[in-house]
Coordinates of C-alpha atoms and ligand atoms in Angstrom, one line a residue:
M92 CA -0.1 -0.4 0.1
W93 CA 2.7 2.2 1.3
A94 CA 4.8 1.7 -1.8
W95 CA 1.9 2.2 -3.9
A96 CA 1.0 5.6 -2.7
A97 CA 4.8 6.0 -2.5
A98 CA 5.1 5.1 -6.3
G99 CA 1.9 7.6 -7.1
A100 CA 3.5 10.6 -5.3
L101 CA 6.6 9.9 -7.1
Y102 CA 5.1 9.3 -10.8
L103 CA 3.2 13.1 -9.9
G104 CA 6.1 14.7 -9.1
A105 CA 8.0 13.3 -12.4
A106 CA 5.0 13.9 -14.1
A107 CA 4.8 17.8 -12.7
A108 CA 9.0 18.3 -13.2
A109 CA 8.6 16.4 -17.1
V110 CA 5.4 19.1 -17.7
E111 CA 7.4 21.8 -16.3
F112 CA 10.2 21.4 -17.9
A113 CA 8.6 20.9 -21.5
W114 CA 7.1 23.9 -20.6
D115 CA 9.8 25.1 -19.9
R116 CA 11.8 24.0 -23.0
A117 CA 9.0 25.1 -25.4
I118 CA 8.4 28.1 -24.1
D119 CA 12.2 28.5 -24.2
A120 CA 12.0 27.5 -27.6
L121 CA 9.4 29.7 -28.8
A122 CA 10.6 33.1 -27.3
Q123 CA 13.2 32.3 -29.6
V124 CA 11.3 32.3 -32.5
G125 CA 8.9 34.7 -30.8
A126 CA 12.8 37.4 -30.7
H127 CA 13.0 35.8 -34.0
R128 CA 10.2 37.5 -35.5
L129 CA 10.4 40.8 -33.5
D130 CA 14.0 40.9 -34.9
L131 CA 12.5 40.1 -38.6
Y132 CA 9.7 42.8 -38.2
A133 CA 11.5 45.1 -37.1
A134 CA 13.7 45.2 -39.9
S135 CA 10.8 44.7 -42.4
L136 CA 8.7 47.9 -41.0
K137 CA 12.1 49.9 -41.0
S138 CA 12.9 49.3 -44.7
E139 CA 9.3 49.6 -45.6
L140 CA 8.3 52.8 -43.9
G141 CA 12.1 54.1 -45.0
R142 CA 11.1 54.2 -47.9
F143 CA 8.7 56.8 -47.7
E144 CA 9.9 58.6 -45.2
M145 CA 12.2 61.1 -47.0
M146 CA 9.3 61.1 -49.6
P147 CA 7.8 64.5 -47.9
A148 CA 11.1 66.4 -47.7
I149 CA 11.6 65.8 -51.6
V150 CA 8.0 66.8 -52.2
A151 CA 8.7 70.2 -49.9
R152 CA 11.9 71.0 -52.3
Q153 CA 9.7 71.0 -55.5
D154 CA 9.6 74.6 -57.1
S155 CA 6.4 74.2 -58.4
V156 CA 5.1 73.2 -55.0
R157 CA 6.6 76.0 -53.1
A158 CA 5.1 78.4 -55.8
L159 CA 1.7 77.1 -55.8
L160 CA 1.8 77.2 -51.9
R161 CA 3.0 81.3 -52.1
A162 CA 0.6 82.1 -54.8
G163 CA -2.0 80.4 -52.5
S164 CA -5.6 81.4 -53.9
R165 CA -3.7 83.3 -56.5
A166 CA -1.9 80.5 -58.2
S167 CA -3.0 80.1 -62.0
P168 CA -4.9 76.4 -62.8
E169 CA -1.6 75.4 -64.8
L170 CA 0.7 75.2 -62.0
L171 CA -2.1 73.9 -59.5
H172 CA -2.9 71.6 -62.8
D173 CA 1.0 70.8 -63.2
V174 CA 1.7 70.3 -59.3
N175 CA -1.4 67.3 -58.9
T176 CA 0.4 65.7 -62.0
Y177 CA 3.5 65.7 -60.5
L178 CA 1.9 64.4 -57.3
E179 CA 0.2 61.8 -59.0
A180 CA 3.7 61.0 -60.7
V181 CA 5.4 60.5 -57.3
S182 CA 3.2 58.6 -55.6
D183 CA 2.5 56.2 -58.3
D184 CA 6.2 55.4 -58.9
A185 CA 6.5 55.3 -54.8
G186 CA 3.6 53.0 -54.6
S187 CA 1.9 55.5 -51.8
L188 CA -1.1 56.0 -51.4
A189 CA -1.5 59.2 -51.8
V190 CA 0.9 62.4 -51.9
D191 CA -0.6 65.6 -51.2
V192 CA 0.1 69.3 -50.6
I193 CA -1.5 71.3 -47.3
D194 CA -1.4 75.3 -47.1
L195 CA -0.6 76.7 -43.7
Q196 CA -4.4 77.2 -42.8
G197 CA -4.2 73.2 -42.7
E198 CA -6.4 72.8 -46.4
V199 CA -5.2 70.1 -48.8
I200 CA -4.6 72.3 -52.1
A201 CA -3.1 69.8 -54.3
A202 CA -3.2 66.1 -54.1
S203 CA -2.3 62.8 -56.1
N204 CA -5.6 61.6 -55.8
W205 CA -6.6 65.3 -57.5
N206 CA -9.4 64.0 -59.9
Q207 CA -10.5 61.1 -57.8
S208 CA -14.1 61.1 -56.7
F209 CA -12.4 60.9 -53.0
S210 CA -9.5 63.7 -54.1
F211 CA -8.2 65.0 -50.8
V212 CA -8.1 68.4 -52.0
G213 CA -10.1 70.9 -50.3
T214 CA -10.2 68.6 -47.0
N215 CA -8.8 70.8 -44.4
V216 CA -6.2 68.6 -42.1
S217 CA -5.2 71.5 -39.5
Y218 CA -6.7 69.2 -36.4
R219 CA -4.1 66.1 -37.8
P220 CA -1.3 66.0 -35.5
Y221 CA 0.9 65.2 -38.4
F222 CA 0.5 68.4 -39.9
K223 CA 1.1 69.9 -36.7
D224 CA 4.3 68.7 -35.9
A225 CA 5.3 69.1 -39.1
L226 CA 5.1 72.9 -39.0
V227 CA 6.3 73.4 -35.7
H228 CA 8.8 70.4 -35.9
G229 CA 9.6 70.1 -39.6
T230 CA 8.3 66.8 -39.9
G231 CA 5.2 64.6 -39.0
R232 CA 4.5 61.1 -38.2
F233 CA 0.7 59.3 -37.7
F234 CA -1.0 56.9 -38.3
G235 CA -4.9 56.9 -38.8
I236 CA -7.6 56.5 -41.1
G237 CA -8.8 58.6 -44.0
T238 CA -11.4 61.1 -43.6
N239 CA -12.4 60.7 -47.0
T240 CA -10.9 57.3 -48.6
G241 CA -12.0 55.5 -45.1
M242 CA -8.8 53.5 -45.4
P243 CA -5.8 53.0 -43.1
G244 CA -3.0 54.3 -43.4
L245 CA 0.4 56.0 -42.4
Y246 CA 1.0 59.6 -42.8
F247 CA 4.6 60.9 -42.9
A248 CA 4.9 65.1 -43.4
S249 CA 7.4 67.9 -43.7
A250 CA 7.0 71.5 -44.1
V251 CA 7.5 73.3 -47.0
R252 CA 9.8 76.8 -46.0
D253 CA 10.3 79.7 -48.4
A254 CA 13.1 81.7 -46.8
G255 CA 13.5 79.6 -44.0
K256 CA 9.4 79.9 -43.0
P257 CA 6.8 77.3 -43.4
I258 CA 4.7 78.1 -45.7
G259 CA 2.9 74.8 -45.8
A260 CA 3.3 70.8 -46.0
A261 CA 4.1 67.7 -47.8
A262 CA 2.4 64.5 -46.4
V263 CA 2.3 61.4 -47.9
K264 CA 0.1 58.3 -46.7
L265 CA 0.8 54.9 -47.2
S266 CA -1.0 51.8 -46.8
V267 CA 0.6 48.8 -44.6
D268 CA -1.6 45.8 -46.5
A269 CA 1.6 44.6 -47.8
L270 CA 3.2 44.6 -44.2
E271 CA 0.5 42.9 -42.1
A272 CA -0.1 40.7 -45.2
A273 CA 3.7 39.6 -45.1
W274 CA 3.9 39.0 -41.4
R275 CA 1.0 36.9 -41.3
T276 CA 2.5 33.8 -40.3
P277 CA -0.4 30.7 -38.8
G278 CA -0.4 30.6 -35.0
E279 CA 0.7 34.1 -34.9
A280 CA -0.4 37.4 -34.5
A281 CA 2.2 40.5 -35.2
M282 CA 0.6 44.0 -34.0
V283 CA 2.2 47.2 -34.3
I284 CA 1.1 49.2 -31.2
D285 CA 1.4 53.4 -31.6
S286 CA 2.3 55.9 -28.6
N287 CA -1.3 55.9 -27.9
G288 CA -1.3 51.9 -27.1
V289 CA -3.8 51.3 -29.8
I290 CA -2.9 48.7 -32.7
V291 CA -2.0 50.1 -35.9
I292 CA -0.8 47.5 -37.5
S293 CA -2.0 44.1 -37.0
T294 CA -2.2 40.7 -39.1
V295 CA -5.7 40.1 -37.1
P296 CA -7.6 42.8 -38.9
A297 CA -10.2 42.6 -36.4
W298 CA -8.1 44.0 -33.8
K299 CA -6.6 46.9 -35.4
F300 CA -7.6 50.4 -33.6
T301 CA -8.5 48.7 -30.8
A302 CA -6.6 49.6 -27.6
F303 CA -3.7 47.2 -26.1
R304 CA -3.0 49.2 -23.5
P305 CA -5.8 51.1 -20.9
I306 CA -6.6 54.5 -22.6
T307 CA -7.3 57.3 -20.3
A308 CA -10.4 59.7 -20.6
Q309 CA -8.0 62.1 -21.7
Q310 CA -6.5 60.3 -23.8
Q311 CA -10.0 58.9 -25.6
R312 CA -10.8 62.7 -25.7
D313 CA -6.8 63.4 -27.5
I314 CA -7.8 60.8 -30.2
Q315 CA -11.5 62.2 -30.7
A316 CA -10.8 65.3 -31.3
S317 CA -7.5 64.0 -33.7
R318 CA -10.0 62.0 -35.5
Q319 CA -7.0 59.4 -35.9
Y320 CA -8.8 56.8 -36.6
A321 CA -11.7 58.3 -38.2
G322 CA -13.6 59.2 -34.9
R323 CA -14.3 56.0 -33.6
N324 CA -14.9 54.9 -30.6
V325 CA -11.0 53.3 -29.6
D326 CA -12.1 50.0 -27.6
A327 CA -9.8 47.7 -25.3
L328 CA -8.4 43.7 -26.6
P329 CA -10.2 42.0 -24.3
Y330 CA -7.4 39.7 -23.2
R331 CA -5.6 38.2 -19.8
R332 CA -2.3 38.8 -18.5
V333 CA -1.8 35.3 -17.1
G334 CA 2.0 35.0 -16.5
E335 CA 5.3 36.3 -17.0
W336 CA 8.9 34.8 -18.9
N337 CA 12.1 35.8 -17.7
G338 CA 11.1 39.7 -17.7
T339 CA 11.6 39.5 -21.8
A340 CA 8.0 37.7 -22.6
W341 CA 4.5 37.7 -20.9
L342 CA 1.6 34.7 -21.1
G343 CA -1.9 35.9 -22.1
R344 CA -5.4 34.4 -22.8
F345 CA -6.3 36.2 -26.3
P346 CA -9.5 36.2 -28.1
D347 CA -8.5 33.2 -30.7
W348 CA -9.2 34.9 -34.2
R349 CA -8.9 31.3 -35.7
R350 CA -12.0 30.3 -33.5
A351 CA -15.0 32.9 -32.6
G352 CA -16.1 32.6 -29.3
H353 CA -12.9 30.8 -28.0
T354 CA -9.9 32.3 -26.2
T355 CA -6.0 31.0 -26.6
Q356 CA -3.0 31.7 -24.3
F357 CA -0.2 33.4 -26.5
L358 CA 3.5 34.0 -25.5
V359 CA 3.7 37.9 -25.7
M360 CA 6.7 39.5 -26.3
S361 CA 7.2 43.3 -27.7
R362 CA 10.1 45.4 -29.2
T363 CA 10.0 49.5 -29.6
A364 CA 9.8 50.8 -33.2
P365 CA 10.2 53.8 -33.2
Q366 CA 9.3 54.4 -36.7
A367 CA 6.4 54.0 -36.9
G368 CA 4.9 54.8 -33.1
D369 CA 5.6 52.8 -30.3
S370 CA 6.2 49.0 -30.0
I371 CA 6.2 45.7 -32.5
T372 CA 4.3 42.9 -30.3
V373 CA 3.8 39.6 -31.7
L374 CA 1.8 36.9 -30.1
L375 CA 2.9 33.3 -30.3
D376 CA 0.1 30.5 -29.6
V377 CA 1.6 28.2 -27.1
A378 CA -0.2 25.1 -28.4
T379 CA 2.9 23.6 -29.2
A380 CA 4.4 23.7 -25.6
R381 CA 0.9 22.2 -24.5
R382 CA 2.0 19.5 -27.2
Q383 CA 5.8 19.1 -25.7
Q384 CA 3.8 18.8 -22.4
Q385 CA 1.7 16.0 -23.7
I386 CA 4.8 14.1 -25.0
A387 CA 6.6 14.8 -21.9
L388 CA 3.5 13.5 -19.7
A389 CA 2.8 10.6 -22.2
F390 CA 6.6 9.6 -22.0
V391 CA 6.8 10.1 -17.9
T392 CA 3.0 7.7 -17.9
G393 CA 4.7 5.5 -20.1
A394 CA 7.6 4.7 -18.3
F395 CA 5.7 4.6 -14.9
L396 CA 3.4 2.4 -16.5
I397 CA 6.2 0.3 -17.4
A398 CA 8.0 0.5 -14.3
G399 CA 4.6 -0.4 -12.7
L400 CA 4.2 -3.6 -14.4
Y401 CA 7.6 -4.3 -14.3
A402 CA 6.8 -4.0 -10.2
L403 CA 4.1 -5.4 -10.4
Y404 CA 6.1 -8.7 -12.1
A405 CA 8.9 -8.2 -9.5
A406 CA 6.0 -8.4 -6.4
Q407 CA 4.5 -11.2 -8.3
R408 CA 7.7 -13.0 -8.2
R409 CA 8.6 -12.0 -4.9
R410 CA 5.0 -13.7 -3.8
T411 CA 5.4 -16.5 -5.6
I412 CA 9.3 -17.0 -4.1
A413 CA 8.1 -16.0 -0.8
E414 CA 5.1 -18.5 -0.8
K415 CA 7.9 -21.3 -2.0
L416 CA 9.9 -19.9 1.1
K417 CA 6.9 -20.4 3.2
A418 CA 6.1 -23.7 2.0
Q419 CA 9.5 -25.0 2.2
D420 CA 9.4 -23.4 6.0
A421 CA 6.1 -24.7 6.8
L422 CA 7.6 -28.5 5.2
R423 CA 10.9 -27.6 7.8
L424 CA 8.4 -26.9 10.8
A425 CA 6.6 -30.0 10.2
N426 CA 9.9 -32.0 9.3
D427 CA 11.5 -30.6 12.9
R428 CA 8.2 -31.5 14.7
L429 CA 7.7 -34.8 13.2
E430 CA 11.6 -35.5 14.7
M431 CA 10.8 -33.6 17.9
T432 CA 8.1 -36.0 18.2
V433 CA 10.1 -39.1 17.1
A434 CA 12.7 -37.9 19.8
Q435 CA 10.1 -37.9 22.3
R436 CA 9.0 -41.1 21.2
T437 CA 12.3 -42.1 21.1
A438 CA 13.1 -41.1 24.8
A439 CA 10.1 -42.7 25.7
L440 CA 10.9 -46.1 24.0
V441 CA 14.2 -45.7 25.7
E442 CA 13.2 -44.8 29.5
T443 CA 10.2 -47.8 29.0
N444 CA 13.5 -49.9 27.9
E445 CA 15.5 -48.7 30.9
R446 CA 12.6 -49.5 33.0
M447 CA 12.6 -52.8 31.6
K448 CA 16.1 -53.2 32.1
Q449 CA 15.6 -52.0 35.7
E450 CA 12.8 -54.2 36.0
I451 CA 14.7 -57.1 34.5
V452 CA 17.5 -56.5 37.5
E453 CA 14.7 -56.3 39.7
R454 CA 13.8 -59.3 38.3
K455 CA 16.5 -61.4 38.2
R456 CA 17.1 -60.1 41.8
T457 CA 14.3 -61.4 42.9
E458 CA 14.7 -64.6 41.8
Q459 CA 17.8 -64.8 43.0
R460 CA 16.6 -64.1 46.6
L461 CA 14.1 -66.9 45.6
R462 CA 16.7 -69.1 44.7
D463 CA 19.1 -68.2 47.8
S464 CA 16.1 -68.9 49.9
Q465 CA 14.5 -71.9 48.0
Q466 CA 18.4 -73.0 48.4
E467 CA 18.2 -72.1 52.3
V468 CA 14.9 -74.0 52.6
V469 CA 16.7 -77.0 51.1
H470 CA 19.5 -76.7 53.0
A471 CA 17.0 -75.8 56.1
G472 CA 15.0 -79.4 54.6
K473 CA 18.1 -81.3 54.3
L474 CA 19.3 -80.3 57.7
A475 CA 15.8 -81.2 59.0
V476 CA 16.0 -84.1 57.4
L477 CA 19.4 -85.5 58.9
G478 CA 18.2 -83.8 62.2
Q479 CA 15.1 -86.1 62.2
M480 CA 17.0 -89.0 60.7
A481 CA 19.6 -88.7 64.0
A482 CA 16.9 -88.1 66.0
G483 CA 14.9 -91.1 64.1
L484 CA 18.1 -93.5 64.3
T485 CA 19.5 -92.3 68.2
H486 CA 15.7 -93.3 69.5
E487 CA 15.6 -96.5 66.7
L488 CA 19.2 -97.8 68.2
N489 CA 19.1 -96.5 71.9
Q490 CA 16.2 -99.0 72.6
P491 CA 18.0 -102.2 72.0
L492 CA 20.9 -100.5 73.3
V493 CA 18.8 -100.3 76.5
A494 CA 17.5 -103.4 76.8
I495 CA 20.8 -105.3 75.6
R496 CA 22.8 -103.3 78.7
T497 CA 20.3 -104.6 80.6
L498 CA 19.9 -108.6 79.7
C499 CA 24.1 -108.3 80.1
D500 CA 23.9 -107.1 83.2
N501 CA 21.2 -109.8 84.1
A502 CA 23.9 -112.6 82.1
R503 CA 26.3 -111.5 84.3
T504 CA 24.4 -112.0 87.6
F505 CA 22.6 -115.0 86.1
F506 CA 26.1 -116.2 85.9
E507 CA 27.5 -115.1 89.6
R508 CA 24.6 -116.9 90.2
N509 CA 25.2 -119.5 88.5
Q510 CA 22.4 -120.1 86.7
P511 CA 24.1 -120.1 82.8
E512 CA 21.1 -121.1 81.2
Q513 CA 19.1 -117.9 82.1
A514 CA 22.6 -116.3 80.6
V515 CA 23.0 -118.0 77.6
A516 CA 19.2 -117.1 77.0
N517 CA 19.8 -113.2 77.6
L518 CA 22.4 -113.6 75.5
E519 CA 20.6 -115.0 72.9
R520 CA 17.9 -112.3 73.3
V521 CA 21.0 -110.0 73.2
A522 CA 22.3 -111.9 69.7
K523 CA 18.4 -111.0 68.6
L524 CA 18.6 -107.4 69.6
V525 CA 21.8 -106.9 67.7
D526 CA 20.1 -108.7 64.6
S527 CA 17.4 -105.9 64.4
M528 CA 20.0 -103.7 64.8
A529 CA 21.7 -104.7 61.9
V530 CA 18.8 -104.8 60.3
L531 CA 18.0 -101.2 61.2
T532 CA 21.4 -100.0 59.3
G533 CA 21.4 -102.2 56.4
E534 CA 18.3 -100.5 56.0
L535 CA 20.2 -97.5 56.1
K536 CA 22.7 -98.4 54.5
T537 CA 20.5 -99.2 51.2
F538 CA 19.0 -95.8 51.6
A539 CA 22.4 -93.9 51.8
R540 CA 24.1 -96.2 48.7
K541 CA 23.2 -94.9 46.0
P542 CA 22.7 -98.0 44.1
D543 CA 24.6 -98.3 40.4
V544 CA 22.9 -101.1 38.9
E545 CA 22.5 -102.2 35.3
R546 CA 18.7 -102.0 34.7
V547 CA 17.0 -104.7 32.7
A548 CA 13.4 -105.4 31.2
V549 CA 11.4 -106.4 34.1
S550 CA 8.3 -108.1 34.2
L551 CA 5.6 -105.8 36.5
S552 CA 3.3 -108.8 36.9
E553 CA 6.2 -110.9 38.1
A554 CA 7.6 -108.1 40.3
V555 CA 3.4 -107.8 41.6
A556 CA 2.9 -111.7 42.1
H557 CA 6.5 -111.8 44.4
A558 CA 5.0 -109.5 46.6
R559 CA 1.3 -110.6 46.6
L560 CA 2.7 -113.7 47.8
I561 CA 4.6 -112.1 50.3
Y562 CA 1.6 -110.9 51.9
E563 CA -0.7 -113.8 50.6
A564 CA -2.0 -114.5 54.3
R565 CA -2.5 -111.4 55.4
I566 CA -4.5 -110.9 52.7
R567 CA -6.7 -114.0 53.4
D568 CA -7.1 -113.0 56.6
E569 CA -7.5 -109.5 57.0
G570 CA -10.4 -110.0 54.1
V571 CA -8.6 -107.7 51.1
Q572 CA -10.0 -107.7 47.7
L573 CA -6.5 -107.5 45.5
D574 CA -7.3 -106.5 41.7
V575 CA -4.6 -106.9 39.3
K576 CA -4.7 -105.4 36.2
I577 CA -1.1 -105.3 34.7
P578 CA -1.5 -106.4 30.8
A579 CA 0.9 -109.5 30.1
G580 CA 4.3 -108.5 29.0
T581 CA 4.2 -105.3 30.4
T582 CA 8.0 -104.6 30.9
V583 CA 9.6 -101.6 32.8
W584 CA 13.3 -100.9 33.2
A585 CA 14.5 -101.8 36.7
E586 CA 16.2 -103.9 38.7
S587 CA 14.2 -107.3 39.3
S588 CA 14.6 -107.5 43.4
Q589 CA 14.5 -103.5 44.1
L590 CA 11.1 -103.3 42.1
Q591 CA 9.9 -106.5 44.3
Q592 CA 10.8 -104.7 47.7
V593 CA 9.5 -101.3 45.9
I594 CA 6.5 -102.7 45.1
V595 CA 6.0 -105.2 48.7
N596 CA 6.8 -102.3 50.0
L597 CA 3.9 -100.2 48.6
L598 CA 1.8 -103.0 48.8
G599 CA 2.1 -103.0 53.1
N600 CA 1.1 -99.7 53.5
A601 CA -2.0 -100.4 51.2
L602 CA -3.1 -103.6 53.5
D603 CA -1.8 -100.9 56.6
A604 CA -4.4 -98.4 55.0
V605 CA -7.4 -100.6 54.9
R606 CA -6.8 -102.6 57.6
N607 CA -9.6 -100.6 59.9
E608 CA -11.9 -100.0 56.6
P609 CA -15.1 -101.6 56.2
K610 CA -14.2 -102.4 52.5
R611 CA -11.1 -103.4 51.8
V612 CA -9.7 -103.1 48.7
I613 CA -6.3 -102.5 46.5
T614 CA -6.1 -102.2 42.6
I615 CA -3.1 -102.8 41.1
A616 CA -2.8 -101.5 37.7
A617 CA -0.1 -100.5 34.6
A618 CA -1.0 -98.7 31.6
D619 CA 1.0 -97.6 28.6
P620 CA -0.4 -93.8 27.5
D621 CA 2.0 -92.8 24.7
A622 CA 2.7 -95.8 23.0
R623 CA 4.8 -98.1 25.0
E624 CA 7.1 -95.0 25.6
R625 CA 6.0 -95.6 29.6
V626 CA 4.3 -97.5 31.5
L627 CA 2.4 -95.6 34.7
F628 CA 2.2 -98.0 37.4
T629 CA -0.5 -97.6 40.1
I630 CA -1.2 -99.0 43.4
A631 CA -4.5 -97.4 45.2
D632 CA -6.4 -98.4 48.3
S633 CA -9.4 -97.7 49.6
G634 CA -8.7 -96.3 52.8
P635 CA -8.6 -93.3 54.6
G636 CA -6.4 -91.4 52.5
I637 CA -2.6 -89.4 53.4
A638 CA -3.1 -86.6 55.6
P639 CA -2.6 -83.5 54.1
D640 CA 0.5 -82.7 56.1
V641 CA 2.1 -86.3 55.4
L642 CA 1.7 -85.6 51.9
A643 CA 4.0 -82.8 51.9
H644 CA 6.9 -85.1 53.7
L645 CA 6.0 -88.3 51.9
F646 CA 9.1 -89.2 50.5
E647 CA 11.6 -87.8 53.4
P648 CA 13.6 -90.3 55.7
F649 CA 11.5 -91.2 59.5
V650 CA 8.0 -89.7 58.4
T651 CA 5.5 -92.0 59.8
T652 CA 1.9 -92.2 61.1
K653 CA 2.1 -95.8 62.6
P654 CA 2.6 -96.7 66.5
R655 CA 5.7 -97.1 67.8
G656 CA 7.2 -100.8 66.6
H657 CA 5.1 -101.1 63.2
G658 CA 6.6 -98.5 61.2
L659 CA 10.2 -96.9 60.7
G660 CA 8.8 -93.7 58.2
L661 CA 11.7 -95.2 55.5
G662 CA 9.6 -97.6 53.4
L663 CA 8.8 -94.6 51.3
A664 CA 12.3 -92.5 51.2
I665 CA 14.4 -95.6 50.0
S666 CA 11.3 -96.6 47.8
S667 CA 11.7 -93.2 46.2
R668 CA 15.7 -93.6 46.0
I669 CA 15.5 -96.8 44.7
V670 CA 12.4 -95.7 41.8
E671 CA 15.4 -92.6 41.1
G672 CA 18.0 -94.9 40.5
F673 CA 15.4 -97.0 37.7
G674 CA 15.2 -93.4 35.8
A675 CA 11.5 -93.6 37.0
K676 CA 9.6 -91.7 39.2
I677 CA 7.2 -91.8 42.0
S678 CA 4.1 -89.6 42.9
A679 CA 1.7 -90.1 45.5
A680 CA -2.4 -88.7 45.6
N681 CA -5.5 -88.6 47.0
L682 CA -8.1 -90.2 45.1
A683 CA -10.6 -87.8 47.0
D684 CA -8.7 -84.7 45.5
S685 CA -9.5 -86.1 42.1
G686 CA -13.3 -86.7 42.8
A687 CA -12.6 -90.3 42.3
D688 CA -13.7 -92.8 45.5
G689 CA -11.3 -94.5 47.8
G690 CA -8.1 -93.5 49.9
A691 CA -4.3 -93.1 48.3
Q692 CA -2.9 -94.3 44.7
F693 CA 0.8 -94.3 44.6
T694 CA 1.8 -93.9 40.9
I695 CA 5.2 -95.0 39.7
E696 CA 6.0 -93.2 36.0
F697 CA 8.6 -96.3 34.5
A698 CA 10.4 -96.1 30.8
A699 CA 8.6 -99.0 29.1
A700 CA 11.4 -101.5 28.8
T701 CA 10.7 -101.9 24.9
S702 CA 11.6 -98.9 23.9
Q703 CA 15.2 -98.3 22.3
R704 CA 16.1 -96.5 25.0
V705 CA 18.9 -98.1 27.9
V706 CA 18.7 -95.9 31.0
H707 CA 21.9 -96.7 33.3
G708 CA 21.3 -95.7 37.0
R709 CA 23.6 -93.2 38.9
Ligands
LIG1016 P1 6.0 -96.8 57.3 O1 5.1 -97.6 56.9 O2 7.1 -97.3 58.2 O3 5.6 -95.4 58.2 P2 6.3 -95.4 54.8 O4 7.2 -94.6 54.5 O5 6.3 -96.7 54.6 O6 6.9 -95.8 56.6 O7 5.5 -94.4 55.2 C1 4.9 -93.3 55.9 C2 3.7 -93.2 56.0 O8 2.9 -93.0 55.1 C3 3.2 -93.8 56.7 O9 3.1 -93.7 58.2 C4 1.6 -93.5 56.8 O10 0.9 -92.9 57.5 C5 2.0 -92.7 55.3 N1 1.2 -94.2 53.9 C6 2.0 -94.9 53.3 N2 1.0 -95.5 52.5 C7 0.2 -95.3 52.9 C8 -1.3 -95.4 52.1 N3 -1.7 -96.5 51.6 N4 -2.6 -95.0 52.8 C9 -2.5 -94.1 54.0 N5 -1.4 -94.1 54.8 C10 0.1 -94.1 54.1

């Protein structure tokens, strides 16, 4: 907006300057033309008037003219005729309008147009200034309109003297028509203004005998008296001064002689021209200057239009570039934002990652702690087992030892009393107690030893049959129903006597469990659930099941619920170690826990002896 306003102001300034400059230059050129015209017109006026200036003086020296004036009314008609014809010849030769001779009373007594209808002869011109001037000063000059002819002209007069005294005057009247015709130039006006300020020669006929300068009332009266302009009223030329030019010219608005009712501005220049009166004045139409101004204005406007168009183009270009830059900026901003978002997300991820790492470390630490405490528990468990074992052993060995001690003391007493049979009986009982202690330590040896035995394929039904044989009497006496469901030919990887020991132990426990039950059923079964890869051996009873607190420690040594003398709590612990030695697994569960009817169920998961796998024990 501001740029356009500034450009507008600049344009206005430049246009004004250009217009003024063009005007000044054109007016300067016009002023030069005017000066040249003035030179020319002054010269032509001088030469034109110069031709006639001396004419009245020459006529005044003519003898016949003087004789006629001396004779006055007494002059002979011949003399008058001579003078008239002389004047006619002179006027014709010189090309003047008229030549006449005037007596002291101002009466024209002879004239070149003596035989014309408008002859001056007899006319009184005593009121004419040229006549008065001629008598007083010797010469007179006057521009006026002829009273007889009505034709404007320039009068030159000269006194006619006789013995140094004026006796009359000779006057020449000449036309300025030729001069006016010669000066007429298109777009210009030229005029001569007399001492009254009245235009007497003009290339514009209508302006003739109008006042160029304001005329006072006295001047107007004098003009009327001299009948200089044939008694006409002298009107002022209606023009207006509108400006000055360098002191040598001025600008004025004049009625345009080419277009009626219009006024036009002219450059006005003047020069004194004493030959004819006051001054020569030329008017030059400033239309050319106006045209120059228009051309300059057009040039400046064109230049500004081109500059404006270029500015528009540049602005458009700048806008396009700015938009492109803006788009680039927006893209960069979006990119930055994206990068920032990515950075933020990455930071968040890194943070999450860090947190996860910390959590992993924490988990690991917790795991470690758990493992430590587990190991501690295991260790504590082991210690507990050891303590239990030591306590059990002490207990189990202490009783026979006390008994042996007592029996030995008694045996000595019997020897001292000389009762050897009694002493021998005591010693036999000691031997039995030592045997039972040996059994106990033997069993412990089995528990402690890690059996390293070669396993073979052992028939499950044979092992079960062996165990059944051992408890045959009990099963029968206690009325136990024993169901054996083992598919024929089911073999497992084991050591025969150890497997028998395990089954005897499990069957013994089952018989103990059902002893006080109204319903006494024991079921021994085998199945190979996954195509002879594994064999699941189970022995279930209809007993009360295993107490929950016992279940957790079932396979640990010296865990028993049986009354003293009936169980050591070593059976399942030993069985478990044996089974491990086979590469098999033993587990126990209450049938009631899985919703079934019955008491405890023990399961041994064997590797089937039919598989290609050969298992070596530890
Ligand atoms: P013991 O028979 O000398 O007690 P075991 O190690 O053979 O030692 O058994 C430990 C305990 O497991 C038993 O005292 C008994 O409480 C429990 N138990 C074993 N078998 C059964 C079973 N079939 N039914 C119920 N309880 C059983």
